[in-house]
Amino acid sequence: MCIAGSMVIVIHAPQEQEITSVKEIWIMATQPSFLLYVASVVLVVSVLVFHFSPLCGQSNVLVYTAICSLMGSLSVMSVKALGTSLKLTFEGKNQLVYPETWFFMLVVAICVLTQMNYLNKALDSFNTAIVSPIYYVMFTTLTILASIIMFKDWSGQSLGSITSEICGLIIVLSGTILLHVTKDYERIPQSRSIYAPLSPSSTPRLNGELLRRIEDDARSPEDEEKALRRQEMY
């Protein structure tokens, strides 16, 4: 399902725009729709970090994974902008002279550090089998949403291509979730075999052995010495 969904997304993916300067990316990053998305991410992350993280961060896996996913969507956009700037620089068009390049580099550092910090907290607090699918689904969805808002990936595409990309994304996410659900389900028979019901004929025998062991453990060394002296006297 993951491979099939990825193939559908790649086949119907939009053509990337040819960028000749980091200022073009800066114009995309400062458009009102993307600034609204950035403001929403910063607001939600701030509430999660300062309010919900101290209260229920250790008990609710969605707190840490949401922080990682939201910051990850911004880090991907910044990395793409920084990578494009470095690519143009290596081609002979120096982009390091523009302050926008250094701003994107700063955003990358802040987002990646925050993302890795809370991802490590999530992995320390919860099982990897729980964190991985939730983080993958949230991170992928938010990254695609940020890319659509910033780079206008769906502008000029037909309704059929957009629908195919959405279906491909749903297939990939479903395959990821089913993979981890199947792994957890495979562990169930092994754990249930430990608590398998006993047959009626074996229950009294096991209960008698259990009682004898409890009585033996309850006996103190002094009781054993008294019993030995009584045997010697008789």
mmCIF file of C-alpha atoms in Angstrom:
data_model
loop_
_atom_site.group_PDB
_atom_site.id
_atom_site.type_symbol
_atom_site.label_atom_id
_atom_site.label_comp_id
_atom_site.label_asym_id
_atom_site.label_seq_id
_atom_site.Cartn_x
_atom_site.Cartn_y
_atom_site.Cartn_z
ATOM 1 C CA MET A 1 0.000 0.000 0.000
ATOM 2 C CA CYS A 2 2.848 2.399 0.782
ATOM 3 C CA ILE A 3 4.587 1.671 -2.538
ATOM 4 C CA ALA A 4 1.366 1.905 -4.536
ATOM 5 C CA GLY A 5 0.354 5.176 -2.864
ATOM 6 C CA SER A 6 3.803 6.679 -3.435
ATOM 7 C CA MET A 7 3.670 5.760 -7.124
ATOM 8 C CA VAL A 8 0.273 7.428 -7.482
ATOM 9 C CA ILE A 9 1.568 10.612 -5.825
ATOM 10 C CA VAL A 10 4.695 10.710 -7.995
ATOM 11 C CA ILE A 11 2.764 10.107 -11.223
ATOM 12 C CA HIS A 12 0.291 12.926 -10.524
ATOM 13 C CA ALA A 13 2.737 15.274 -8.763
ATOM 14 C CA PRO A 14 2.750 18.856 -10.063
ATOM 15 C CA GLN A 15 5.646 20.308 -12.001
ATOM 16 C CA GLU A 16 8.033 22.356 -9.875
ATOM 17 C CA GLN A 17 8.410 26.019 -10.674
ATOM 18 C CA GLU A 18 11.782 27.163 -11.949
ATOM 19 C CA ILE A 19 13.270 29.489 -9.343
ATOM 20 C CA THR A 20 16.076 31.870 -10.302
ATOM 21 C CA SER A 21 16.581 33.760 -7.026
ATOM 22 C CA VAL A 22 16.002 33.373 -3.312
ATOM 23 C CA LYS A 23 13.892 36.510 -3.463
ATOM 24 C CA GLU A 24 11.253 34.560 -5.393
ATOM 25 C CA ILE A 25 11.035 32.093 -2.512
ATOM 26 C CA TRP A 26 10.882 35.002 -0.083
ATOM 27 C CA ILE A 27 7.868 36.394 -1.951
ATOM 28 C CA MET A 28 6.163 32.993 -1.642
ATOM 29 C CA ALA A 29 7.035 32.801 2.056
ATOM 30 C CA THR A 30 5.639 36.275 2.793
ATOM 31 C CA GLN A 31 2.305 35.868 1.047
ATOM 32 C CA PRO A 32 -0.656 36.344 3.417
ATOM 33 C CA SER A 33 -1.910 32.749 3.225
ATOM 34 C CA PHE A 34 1.439 31.249 4.236
ATOM 35 C CA LEU A 35 2.030 33.892 6.917
ATOM 36 C CA LEU A 36 -1.349 32.920 8.380
ATOM 37 C CA TYR A 37 -0.251 29.276 8.384
ATOM 38 C CA VAL A 38 3.057 30.164 10.085
ATOM 39 C CA ALA A 39 1.262 32.251 12.706
ATOM 40 C CA SER A 40 -1.150 29.384 13.385
ATOM 41 C CA VAL A 41 1.721 26.913 13.767
ATOM 42 C CA VAL A 42 3.620 29.205 16.142
ATOM 43 C CA LEU A 43 0.493 29.795 18.229
ATOM 44 C CA VAL A 44 -0.430 26.105 18.478
ATOM 45 C CA VAL A 45 3.161 25.070 19.245
ATOM 46 C CA SER A 46 3.443 27.724 21.959
ATOM 47 C CA VAL A 47 0.244 26.507 23.619
ATOM 48 C CA LEU A 48 1.413 22.890 23.428
ATOM 49 C CA VAL A 49 4.896 23.654 24.770
ATOM 50 C CA PHE A 50 3.991 25.981 27.641
ATOM 51 C CA HIS A 51 0.587 24.643 28.676
ATOM 52 C CA PHE A 52 -0.088 21.065 27.604
ATOM 53 C CA SER A 53 3.459 19.704 27.646
ATOM 54 C CA PRO A 54 3.987 20.136 31.430
ATOM 55 C CA LEU A 55 0.472 18.852 32.180
ATOM 56 C CA CYS A 56 -0.015 15.820 29.944
ATOM 57 C CA GLY A 57 3.110 15.510 27.804
ATOM 58 C CA GLN A 58 4.167 12.306 29.571
ATOM 59 C CA SER A 59 0.721 10.710 29.295
ATOM 60 C CA ASN A 60 -0.587 11.842 25.881
ATOM 61 C CA VAL A 61 1.469 10.943 22.823
ATOM 62 C CA LEU A 62 -0.259 13.564 20.665
ATOM 63 C CA VAL A 63 1.360 16.473 22.515
ATOM 64 C CA TYR A 64 4.979 15.761 21.591
ATOM 65 C CA THR A 65 4.176 14.379 18.128
ATOM 66 C CA ALA A 66 2.057 17.428 17.294
ATOM 67 C CA ILE A 67 4.929 19.750 18.218
ATOM 68 C CA CYS A 68 7.348 17.719 16.079
ATOM 69 C CA SER A 69 4.970 17.597 13.112
ATOM 70 C CA LEU A 70 4.074 21.287 13.154
ATOM 71 C CA MET A 71 7.691 22.410 13.450
ATOM 72 C CA GLY A 72 8.681 19.774 10.896
ATOM 73 C CA SER A 73 6.374 21.261 8.272
ATOM 74 C CA LEU A 74 8.107 24.631 8.656
ATOM 75 C CA SER A 75 11.559 23.023 8.655
ATOM 76 C CA VAL A 76 10.832 21.266 5.338
ATOM 77 C CA MET A 77 9.788 24.528 3.704
ATOM 78 C CA SER A 78 12.881 26.292 5.055
ATOM 79 C CA VAL A 79 15.187 23.459 3.983
ATOM 80 C CA LYS A 80 13.722 23.580 0.487
ATOM 81 C CA ALA A 81 14.313 27.332 0.322
ATOM 82 C CA LEU A 82 17.846 26.987 1.693
ATOM 83 C CA GLY A 83 18.641 24.101 -0.629
ATOM 84 C CA THR A 84 17.473 26.098 -3.631
ATOM 85 C CA SER A 85 19.645 29.033 -2.545
ATOM 86 C CA LEU A 86 22.725 26.816 -2.210
ATOM 87 C CA LYS A 87 22.010 25.165 -5.554
ATOM 88 C CA LEU A 88 21.847 28.546 -7.284
ATOM 89 C CA THR A 89 25.036 29.597 -5.477
ATOM 90 C CA PHE A 90 26.931 26.541 -6.736
ATOM 91 C CA GLU A 91 25.670 27.272 -10.255
ATOM 92 C CA GLY A 92 27.352 30.688 -10.125
ATOM 93 C CA LYS A 93 24.438 32.803 -8.916
ATOM 94 C CA ASN A 94 25.592 33.794 -5.439
ATOM 95 C CA GLN A 95 22.614 33.890 -3.063
ATOM 96 C CA LEU A 96 24.640 34.261 0.133
ATOM 97 C CA VAL A 97 24.690 38.019 -0.322
ATOM 98 C CA TYR A 98 20.957 38.177 0.346
ATOM 99 C CA PRO A 99 19.781 38.331 3.983
ATOM 100 C CA GLU A 100 16.846 36.062 3.096
ATOM 101 C CA THR A 101 19.234 33.109 2.699
ATOM 102 C CA TRP A 102 20.612 33.558 6.214
ATOM 103 C CA PHE A 103 17.099 33.995 7.588
ATOM 104 C CA PHE A 104 16.044 30.653 6.101
ATOM 105 C CA MET A 105 19.180 29.091 7.586
ATOM 106 C CA LEU A 106 18.237 30.418 11.039
ATOM 107 C CA VAL A 107 14.680 29.092 10.691
ATOM 108 C CA VAL A 108 16.039 25.678 9.688
ATOM 109 C CA ALA A 109 18.259 25.538 12.785
ATOM 110 C CA ILE A 110 15.457 26.553 15.173
ATOM 111 C CA CYS A 111 12.847 24.224 13.673
ATOM 112 C CA VAL A 112 15.141 21.191 13.433
ATOM 113 C CA LEU A 113 16.434 21.584 16.996
ATOM 114 C CA THR A 114 12.904 21.937 18.375
ATOM 115 C CA GLN A 115 11.683 19.037 16.290
ATOM 116 C CA MET A 116 14.482 16.693 17.376
ATOM 117 C CA ASN A 117 14.154 17.703 21.021
ATOM 118 C CA TYR A 118 10.486 16.823 21.294
ATOM 119 C CA LEU A 119 10.826 13.764 19.085
ATOM 120 C CA ASN A 120 13.393 12.385 21.545
ATOM 121 C CA LYS A 121 11.020 13.187 24.402
ATOM 122 C CA ALA A 122 8.230 11.307 22.637
ATOM 123 C CA LEU A 123 10.451 8.276 22.039
ATOM 124 C CA ASP A 124 11.625 8.318 25.659
ATOM 125 C CA SER A 125 8.070 8.513 27.015
ATOM 126 C CA PHE A 126 6.216 6.170 24.651
ATOM 127 C CA ASN A 127 6.772 3.040 22.619
ATOM 128 C CA THR A 128 8.288 3.507 19.168
ATOM 129 C CA ALA A 129 5.467 1.475 17.628
ATOM 130 C CA ILE A 130 3.039 4.119 18.883
ATOM 131 C CA VAL A 131 5.077 7.235 18.079
ATOM 132 C CA SER A 132 6.188 6.278 14.547
ATOM 133 C CA PRO A 133 2.804 5.934 12.771
ATOM 134 C CA ILE A 134 1.266 8.957 14.504
ATOM 135 C CA TYR A 135 4.289 11.125 13.769
ATOM 136 C CA TYR A 136 4.502 9.935 10.161
ATOM 137 C CA VAL A 137 0.829 10.649 9.458
ATOM 138 C CA MET A 138 0.823 14.087 11.075
ATOM 139 C CA PHE A 139 4.191 15.156 9.664
ATOM 140 C CA THR A 140 3.383 14.078 6.088
ATOM 141 C CA THR A 141 -0.058 15.683 6.115
ATOM 142 C CA LEU A 142 1.142 19.009 7.515
ATOM 143 C CA THR A 143 4.150 19.131 5.188
ATOM 144 C CA ILE A 144 1.970 18.620 2.115
ATOM 145 C CA LEU A 145 -0.447 21.261 3.400
ATOM 146 C CA ALA A 146 2.378 23.769 3.948
ATOM 147 C CA SER A 147 3.784 23.054 0.485
ATOM 148 C CA ILE A 148 0.377 23.574 -1.110
ATOM 149 C CA ILE A 149 -0.031 26.921 0.646
ATOM 150 C CA MET A 150 3.490 28.232 0.021
ATOM 151 C CA PHE A 151 4.353 26.926 -3.441
ATOM 152 C CA LYS A 152 0.803 26.716 -4.842
ATOM 153 C CA ASP A 153 1.398 23.149 -5.968
ATOM 154 C CA TRP A 154 -2.232 22.569 -6.936
ATOM 155 C CA SER A 155 -2.639 25.720 -9.009
ATOM 156 C CA GLY A 156 -3.122 24.771 -12.656
ATOM 157 C CA GLN A 157 -3.757 21.104 -11.914
ATOM 158 C CA SER A 158 -6.892 19.284 -12.959
ATOM 159 C CA LEU A 159 -9.424 17.972 -10.486
ATOM 160 C CA GLY A 160 -8.507 14.405 -11.432
ATOM 161 C CA SER A 161 -4.818 14.923 -10.599
ATOM 162 C CA ILE A 162 -5.635 16.541 -7.263
ATOM 163 C CA THR A 163 -8.036 13.719 -6.388
ATOM 164 C CA SER A 164 -5.419 11.115 -7.351
ATOM 165 C CA GLU A 165 -2.810 12.763 -5.122
ATOM 166 C CA ILE A 166 -5.222 12.820 -2.181
ATOM 167 C CA CYS A 167 -6.083 9.142 -2.746
ATOM 168 C CA GLY A 168 -2.380 8.277 -2.977
ATOM 169 C CA LEU A 169 -1.700 10.081 0.305
ATOM 170 C CA ILE A 170 -4.575 8.239 2.009
ATOM 171 C CA ILE A 171 -3.241 4.898 0.724
ATOM 172 C CA VAL A 172 0.269 5.631 2.019
ATOM 173 C CA LEU A 173 -0.993 6.706 5.431
ATOM 174 C CA SER A 174 -3.328 3.704 5.643
ATOM 175 C CA GLY A 175 -0.491 1.349 4.784
ATOM 176 C CA THR A 176 1.712 2.858 7.463
ATOM 177 C CA ILE A 177 -0.980 2.557 10.135
ATOM 178 C CA LEU A 178 -1.918 -0.994 9.132
ATOM 179 C CA LEU A 179 1.728 -2.044 9.251
ATOM 180 C CA HIS A 180 2.090 -1.041 12.897
ATOM 181 C CA VAL A 181 -1.355 -2.382 13.826
ATOM 182 C CA THR A 182 -0.401 -5.753 12.322
ATOM 183 C CA LYS A 183 2.859 -5.823 14.271
ATOM 184 C CA ASP A 184 0.987 -5.168 17.516
ATOM 185 C CA TYR A 185 -1.626 -7.829 16.670
ATOM 186 C CA GLU A 186 1.051 -10.449 16.068
ATOM 187 C CA ARG A 187 2.205 -10.059 19.674
ATOM 188 C CA ILE A 188 -1.256 -10.783 21.131
ATOM 189 C CA PRO A 189 -1.306 -14.616 20.838
ATOM 190 C CA GLN A 190 2.063 -14.877 22.591
ATOM 191 C CA SER A 191 0.889 -12.767 25.516
ATOM 192 C CA ARG A 192 -2.453 -14.595 25.727
ATOM 193 C CA SER A 193 -0.782 -17.996 25.874
ATOM 194 C CA ILE A 194 0.704 -17.051 29.239
ATOM 195 C CA TYR A 195 -2.760 -16.565 30.685
ATOM 196 C CA ALA A 196 -4.387 -19.563 28.986
ATOM 197 C CA PRO A 197 -7.259 -21.094 31.011
ATOM 198 C CA LEU A 198 -6.417 -24.216 33.016
ATOM 199 C CA SER A 199 -8.288 -27.467 32.748
ATOM 200 C CA PRO A 200 -10.514 -28.426 35.728
ATOM 201 C CA SER A 201 -8.397 -31.476 36.527
ATOM 202 C CA SER A 202 -5.175 -29.498 36.836
ATOM 203 C CA THR A 203 -6.603 -26.658 38.920
ATOM 204 C CA PRO A 204 -6.791 -28.497 42.322
ATOM 205 C CA ARG A 205 -3.298 -29.921 41.906
ATOM 206 C CA LEU A 206 -1.816 -26.504 41.108
ATOM 207 C CA ASN A 207 -3.726 -24.900 43.970
ATOM 208 C CA GLY A 208 -2.343 -27.514 46.389
ATOM 209 C CA GLU A 209 1.210 -26.951 45.195
ATOM 210 C CA LEU A 210 0.731 -23.200 45.465
ATOM 211 C CA LEU A 211 -0.522 -23.500 49.058
ATOM 212 C CA ARG A 212 2.405 -25.714 50.044
ATOM 213 C CA ARG A 213 4.861 -23.224 48.583
ATOM 214 C CA ILE A 214 3.203 -20.369 50.438
ATOM 215 C CA GLU A 215 3.369 -22.323 53.693
ATOM 216 C CA ASP A 216 7.018 -23.203 53.107
ATOM 217 C CA ASP A 217 7.890 -19.587 52.366
ATOM 218 C CA ALA A 218 5.988 -18.419 55.441
ATOM 219 C CA ARG A 219 7.958 -20.652 57.764
ATOM 220 C CA SER A 220 10.795 -18.924 59.536
ATOM 221 C CA PRO A 221 14.145 -20.595 60.404
ATOM 222 C CA GLU A 222 13.089 -20.662 64.089
ATOM 223 C CA ASP A 223 9.970 -22.690 63.255
ATOM 224 C CA GLU A 224 12.083 -25.184 61.321
ATOM 225 C CA GLU A 225 14.492 -25.569 64.296
ATOM 226 C CA LYS A 226 11.563 -26.177 66.689
ATOM 227 C CA ALA A 227 10.158 -28.825 64.366
ATOM 228 C CA LEU A 228 13.547 -30.602 64.210
ATOM 229 C CA ARG A 229 13.875 -30.586 68.039
ATOM 230 C CA ARG A 230 10.408 -32.084 68.416
ATOM 231 C CA GLN A 231 11.326 -34.867 65.989
ATOM 232 C CA GLU A 232 14.493 -35.581 67.975
ATOM 233 C CA MET A 233 12.560 -35.670 71.283
ATOM 234 C CA TYR A 234 10.054 -38.184 69.981
#
